[in-house]
């Protein structure tokens, strides 16, 4: 997708600090962390919103959540973590390529 910063990160055109990648997702450090551990889990496939889910993307998302759970201890998230998916303007979504924020590494306040 042209002019999508996360597509460019996935393609390696923009540098990122990757902590995990496979054929379906890339996980890298958020450039402006709001917690001691702040990662972004991004599907390689470009789509912007949950409203664009179809059967294959639903399955992808399910596998992605399981992957995050399996990877958590190796990412410094053994004491728990929070997942956030911002959707649209009111949520402050700034990058329109679906991504899951993974927050942890400390006790998290609410908001
Ligand atoms: P959202 O507000 O949910 O769309 O989140 C977008 C996130 O992407 C923000 O937390 C940004 O700090 C992060 N971000 C933007 N550009 C980069 C980048 N080049 N590398 C890593 N994270 C980025
Ligand atoms: Zn994209």
Short mmCIF file of C-alpha atoms and ligand atoms in Angstrom, two decimals:
data_model
loop_
_atom_site.label_atom_id
_atom_site.label_comp_id
_atom_site.label_asym_id
_atom_site.label_seq_id
_atom_site.Cartn_x
_atom_site.Cartn_y
_atom_site.Cartn_z
CA UNK A 1 0.00 0.00 0.00
CA UNK A 2 1.50 3.29 -1.10
CA UNK A 3 2.42 5.80 1.58
CA UNK A 4 1.64 3.45 4.44
CA UNK A 5 4.38 3.77 7.04
CA UNK A 6 3.81 0.26 8.41
CA UNK A 7 3.94 -1.30 4.92
CA UNK A 8 7.26 0.50 4.48
CA UNK A 9 8.52 -0.80 7.83
CA UNK A 10 7.44 -4.33 6.88
CA UNK A 11 9.22 -3.99 3.52
CA UNK A 12 12.35 -2.79 5.32
CA UNK A 13 12.23 0.62 3.61
CA UNK A 14 11.97 2.37 6.99
CA UNK A 15 14.08 1.07 9.88
CA UNK A 16 12.48 -0.42 12.95
CA UNK A 17 13.57 -2.41 15.96
CA UNK A 18 12.04 -5.78 15.17
CA UNK A 19 11.64 -8.23 18.01
CA UNK A 20 9.80 -10.95 16.07
CA UNK A 21 8.69 -11.70 12.54
CA UNK A 22 7.23 -14.57 10.57
CA UNK A 23 5.33 -15.00 7.33
CA UNK A 24 2.20 -13.31 8.74
CA UNK A 25 3.19 -10.63 11.23
CA UNK A 26 6.01 -8.34 12.27
CA UNK A 27 6.46 -7.12 15.85
CA UNK A 28 8.61 -4.04 16.45
CA UNK A 29 9.18 -1.43 19.15
CA UNK A 30 6.92 1.62 19.14
CA UNK A 31 8.94 4.74 18.40
CA UNK A 32 7.14 6.69 21.16
CA UNK A 33 6.71 4.15 23.95
CA UNK A 34 4.08 4.82 26.60
CA UNK A 35 5.14 1.85 28.75
CA UNK A 36 8.43 0.16 29.58
CA UNK A 37 7.57 -2.43 26.94
CA UNK A 38 5.58 -1.01 24.02
CA UNK A 39 5.48 -3.13 20.90
CA UNK A 40 3.38 -3.03 17.77
CA UNK A 41 2.21 -6.27 16.23
CA UNK A 42 1.42 -5.64 12.58
CA UNK A 43 0.00 -8.13 10.06
CA UNK A 44 1.98 -8.10 6.82
CA UNK A 45 -1.30 -7.78 4.94
CA UNK A 46 -2.43 -4.17 4.65
CA UNK A 47 -5.92 -3.41 5.89
CA UNK A 48 -6.92 -0.52 8.08
CA UNK A 49 -9.86 -1.50 10.24
CA UNK A 50 -11.58 -4.38 11.99
CA UNK A 51 -14.63 -3.58 9.86
CA UNK A 52 -12.62 -5.00 6.93
CA UNK A 53 -12.30 -8.44 8.50
CA UNK A 54 -13.17 -11.40 6.32
CA UNK A 55 -12.84 -15.10 7.05
CA UNK A 56 -9.13 -15.23 6.31
CA UNK A 57 -8.37 -12.07 8.31
CA UNK A 58 -10.45 -13.36 11.23
CA UNK A 59 -8.34 -16.50 11.28
CA UNK A 60 -5.16 -14.43 10.95
CA UNK A 61 -6.17 -12.31 13.93
CA UNK A 62 -6.94 -15.40 16.00
CA UNK A 63 -3.54 -16.89 15.23
CA UNK A 64 -1.92 -13.52 15.97
CA UNK A 65 -3.46 -13.33 19.45
CA UNK A 66 -2.27 -16.86 20.21
CA UNK A 67 1.19 -15.93 18.91
CA UNK A 68 1.35 -12.91 21.20
CA UNK A 69 0.36 -15.07 24.17
CA UNK A 70 3.04 -17.64 23.29
CA UNK A 71 5.73 -14.99 22.74
CA UNK A 72 4.86 -12.89 25.81
CA UNK A 73 7.41 -14.41 28.23
CA UNK A 74 10.25 -13.91 25.74
CA UNK A 75 9.24 -10.27 25.19
CA UNK A 76 9.51 -9.26 28.86
CA UNK A 77 5.77 -9.59 29.39
CA UNK A 78 5.74 -12.55 31.77
CA UNK A 79 3.86 -10.58 34.46
CA UNK A 80 1.04 -9.54 32.13
CA UNK A 81 0.34 -7.13 29.34
CA UNK A 82 -2.38 -5.09 27.65
CA UNK A 83 -3.43 -5.20 24.01
CA UNK A 84 -4.96 -2.16 22.34
CA UNK A 85 -6.32 -1.78 18.80
CA UNK A 86 -7.19 1.84 18.05
CA UNK A 87 -10.01 2.22 15.55
CA UNK A 88 -10.82 5.53 13.93
CA UNK A 89 -10.72 9.13 14.93
CA UNK A 90 -12.16 8.98 18.44
CA UNK A 91 -9.59 6.36 19.40
CA UNK A 92 -6.79 8.50 17.98
CA UNK A 93 -5.79 6.01 15.28
CA UNK A 94 -2.95 7.65 13.37
CA UNK A 95 -1.67 4.76 11.24
CA UNK A 96 -4.31 3.20 9.04
CA UNK A 97 -2.79 -0.26 8.85
CA UNK A 98 -4.30 -2.50 11.50
CA UNK A 99 -1.95 -3.02 14.41
CA UNK A 100 -2.07 -4.28 17.97
CA UNK A 101 -0.31 -2.27 20.66
CA UNK A 102 1.32 -4.56 23.22
CA UNK A 103 1.97 -2.78 26.51
CA UNK A 104 3.66 -4.10 29.61
CA UNK A 105 6.92 -4.44 31.50
CA UNK A 106 5.42 -2.57 34.46
CA UNK A 107 2.12 -2.08 36.29
CA UNK A 108 -0.14 -0.25 33.85
CA UNK A 109 -2.55 2.45 34.89
CA UNK A 110 -5.94 2.57 33.25
CA UNK A 111 -5.58 5.03 30.31
P1 LIG B 1 -2.22 4.38 16.52
O1 LIG B 1 -2.43 5.69 17.20
O2 LIG B 1 -2.93 3.24 17.17
O3 LIG B 1 -2.49 4.47 15.02
O4 LIG B 1 -0.68 4.04 16.74
C1 LIG B 1 0.34 4.30 15.86
C2 LIG B 1 1.60 4.06 16.62
O5 LIG B 1 2.66 3.94 15.70
C3 LIG B 1 2.00 5.18 17.59
O6 LIG B 1 2.09 4.65 18.91
C4 LIG B 1 3.35 5.66 17.07
O7 LIG B 1 4.24 6.00 18.10
C5 LIG B 1 3.82 4.46 16.28
N1 LIG B 1 4.74 4.76 15.21
C6 LIG B 1 4.60 5.69 14.23
N2 LIG B 1 5.66 5.67 13.40
C7 LIG B 1 6.48 4.69 13.86
C8 LIG B 1 7.75 4.17 13.43
N3 LIG B 1 8.38 4.66 12.35
N4 LIG B 1 8.30 3.16 14.14
C9 LIG B 1 7.68 2.67 15.23
N5 LIG B 1 6.49 3.10 15.66
C10 LIG B 1 5.90 4.11 15.00
ZN1 LIG B 2 0.07 -0.75 5.26
#
